[in-house]
Amino acid sequence: MLLNNQNLSVLEVQVLGVYQTKIEVKTISGECLFVYPTQTQKDDPLFWQSLKDIIKAKLWLPINKTLHQLIDSDWLVPMNA
C-alpha cells in the first residue's frame, strides 16, 4: 500500500543539508526541521552518500512526525497500517 492516507503520522520532506549528525529538511508547508539518523544510519557510509545524492536530486522523503526519523520502507507501508 502506498503512503497516501492523511491520518498516518508521516511528513513529506525535502532534504536541504547535513550538519554534523543532523539532517535539515523542509516540509511541504515550508517548515524547516531537523531529522536525527539512527545509530545504524550514522555508522553507514552508504547512507551518507545516498543522502548526498538525494539532496542533489531534490527528492521528497517521508519522515515520522513524532520521532523525526526517516522511514526505512520509504513510501510503502504494510497493508495493516
PDB file of C-alpha atoms in Angstrom:
ATOM      1  CA  MET A   1       0.000   0.000   0.000  1.00  0.00           C
ATOM      2  CA  LEU A   2       1.350   3.432  -0.860  1.00  0.00           C
ATOM      3  CA  LEU A   3       1.584   6.122   1.787  1.00  0.00           C
ATOM      4  CA  ASN A   4      -1.371   8.260   0.806  1.00  0.00           C
ATOM      5  CA  ASN A   5      -3.516   8.183   3.957  1.00  0.00           C
ATOM      6  CA  GLN A   6      -3.552  11.615   5.602  1.00  0.00           C
ATOM      7  CA  ASN A   7      -4.127  10.023   9.038  1.00  0.00           C
ATOM      8  CA  LEU A   8      -0.698   8.391   9.082  1.00  0.00           C
ATOM      9  CA  SER A   9       1.975  10.043  11.194  1.00  0.00           C
ATOM     10  CA  VAL A  10       4.171  10.891   8.208  1.00  0.00           C
ATOM     11  CA  LEU A  11       5.577  14.184   6.950  1.00  0.00           C
ATOM     12  CA  GLU A  12       6.821  14.717   3.418  1.00  0.00           C
ATOM     13  CA  VAL A  13      10.184  16.469   3.481  1.00  0.00           C
ATOM     14  CA  GLN A  14      12.937  17.599   1.150  1.00  0.00           C
ATOM     15  CA  VAL A  15      16.494  17.343   2.439  1.00  0.00           C
ATOM     16  CA  LEU A  16      18.293  20.692   2.496  1.00  0.00           C
ATOM     17  CA  GLY A  17      21.630  19.746   4.014  1.00  0.00           C
ATOM     18  CA  VAL A  18      23.607  17.840   6.616  1.00  0.00           C
ATOM     19  CA  TYR A  19      25.058  19.500   9.713  1.00  0.00           C
ATOM     20  CA  GLN A  20      27.271  17.214  11.808  1.00  0.00           C
ATOM     21  CA  THR A  21      24.873  14.345  12.552  1.00  0.00           C
ATOM     22  CA  LYS A  22      21.638  16.298  11.983  1.00  0.00           C
ATOM     23  CA  ILE A  23      19.821  16.427   8.667  1.00  0.00           C
ATOM     24  CA  GLU A  24      17.994  19.660   7.870  1.00  0.00           C
ATOM     25  CA  VAL A  25      14.748  19.178   5.972  1.00  0.00           C
ATOM     26  CA  LYS A  26      11.886  21.315   4.688  1.00  0.00           C
ATOM     27  CA  THR A  27       8.251  20.178   4.824  1.00  0.00           C
ATOM     28  CA  ILE A  28       5.707  20.768   2.069  1.00  0.00           C
ATOM     29  CA  SER A  29       4.340  23.671   4.129  1.00  0.00           C
ATOM     30  CA  GLY A  30       7.822  25.268   4.205  1.00  0.00           C
ATOM     31  CA  GLU A  31       8.653  24.484   7.848  1.00  0.00           C
ATOM     32  CA  CYS A  32      12.312  23.618   8.497  1.00  0.00           C
ATOM     33  CA  LEU A  33      13.070  20.709  10.830  1.00  0.00           C
ATOM     34  CA  PHE A  34      15.980  18.526  11.814  1.00  0.00           C
ATOM     35  CA  VAL A  35      15.931  14.762  11.258  1.00  0.00           C
ATOM     36  CA  TYR A  36      18.060  12.634  13.538  1.00  0.00           C
ATOM     37  CA  PRO A  37      19.529   9.488  11.952  1.00  0.00           C
ATOM     38  CA  THR A  38      19.587   6.226  13.872  1.00  0.00           C
ATOM     39  CA  GLN A  39      22.915   4.869  15.122  1.00  0.00           C
ATOM     40  CA  THR A  40      22.925   2.345  12.259  1.00  0.00           C
ATOM     41  CA  GLN A  41      22.454   5.153   9.734  1.00  0.00           C
ATOM     42  CA  LYS A  42      25.154   7.270  11.400  1.00  0.00           C
ATOM     43  CA  ASP A  43      27.672   4.440  11.007  1.00  0.00           C
ATOM     44  CA  ASP A  44      26.773   3.655   7.386  1.00  0.00           C
ATOM     45  CA  PRO A  45      28.875   5.465   4.766  1.00  0.00           C
ATOM     46  CA  LEU A  46      26.449   4.386   2.018  1.00  0.00           C
ATOM     47  CA  PHE A  47      23.626   6.120   3.869  1.00  0.00           C
ATOM     48  CA  TRP A  48      25.508   9.422   3.808  1.00  0.00           C
ATOM     49  CA  GLN A  49      26.445   9.032   0.133  1.00  0.00           C
ATOM     50  CA  SER A  50      22.823   8.240  -0.725  1.00  0.00           C
ATOM     51  CA  LEU A  51      21.722  11.288   1.229  1.00  0.00           C
ATOM     52  CA  LYS A  52      24.058  13.494  -0.814  1.00  0.00           C
ATOM     53  CA  ASP A  53      22.505  12.088  -3.987  1.00  0.00           C
ATOM     54  CA  ILE A  54      19.001  12.701  -2.613  1.00  0.00           C
ATOM     55  CA  ILE A  55      19.908  16.329  -1.825  1.00  0.00           C
ATOM     56  CA  LYS A  56      21.282  16.810  -5.332  1.00  0.00           C
ATOM     57  CA  ALA A  57      18.162  15.283  -6.923  1.00  0.00           C
ATOM     58  CA  LYS A  58      15.836  17.295  -4.624  1.00  0.00           C
ATOM     59  CA  LEU A  59      13.721  14.227  -3.853  1.00  0.00           C
ATOM     60  CA  TRP A  60      10.952  14.209  -1.250  1.00  0.00           C
ATOM     61  CA  LEU A  61      11.155  11.629   1.558  1.00  0.00           C
ATOM     62  CA  PRO A  62       8.760  10.502   4.291  1.00  0.00           C
ATOM     63  CA  ILE A  63       9.698  11.004   7.944  1.00  0.00           C
ATOM     64  CA  ASN A  64       7.974  10.031  11.159  1.00  0.00           C
ATOM     65  CA  LYS A  65       6.085  13.073  12.531  1.00  0.00           C
ATOM     66  CA  THR A  66       6.801  12.208  16.143  1.00  0.00           C
ATOM     67  CA  LEU A  67      10.379  10.945  16.107  1.00  0.00           C
ATOM     68  CA  HIS A  68      11.636  12.985  13.130  1.00  0.00           C
ATOM     69  CA  GLN A  69      13.391   9.950  11.673  1.00  0.00           C
ATOM     70  CA  LEU A  70      13.480   8.710   8.110  1.00  0.00           C
ATOM     71  CA  ILE A  71      11.128   5.823   7.381  1.00  0.00           C
ATOM     72  CA  ASP A  72      13.072   2.704   6.340  1.00  0.00           C
ATOM     73  CA  SER A  73      10.386   1.433   3.968  1.00  0.00           C
ATOM     74  CA  ASP A  74      10.350   4.724   2.050  1.00  0.00           C
ATOM     75  CA  TRP A  75       6.843   5.445   0.693  1.00  0.00           C
ATOM     76  CA  LEU A  76       5.492   1.916   1.276  1.00  0.00           C
ATOM     77  CA  VAL A  77       3.774   0.687   4.442  1.00  0.00           C
ATOM     78  CA  PRO A  78       2.327  -2.698   5.436  1.00  0.00           C
ATOM     79  CA  MET A  79      -1.318  -3.302   4.483  1.00  0.00           C
ATOM     80  CA  ASN A  80      -2.420  -3.296   8.154  1.00  0.00           C
ATOM     81  CA  ALA A  81      -1.103   0.230   8.864  1.00  0.00           C
TER      82      ALA A  81
END
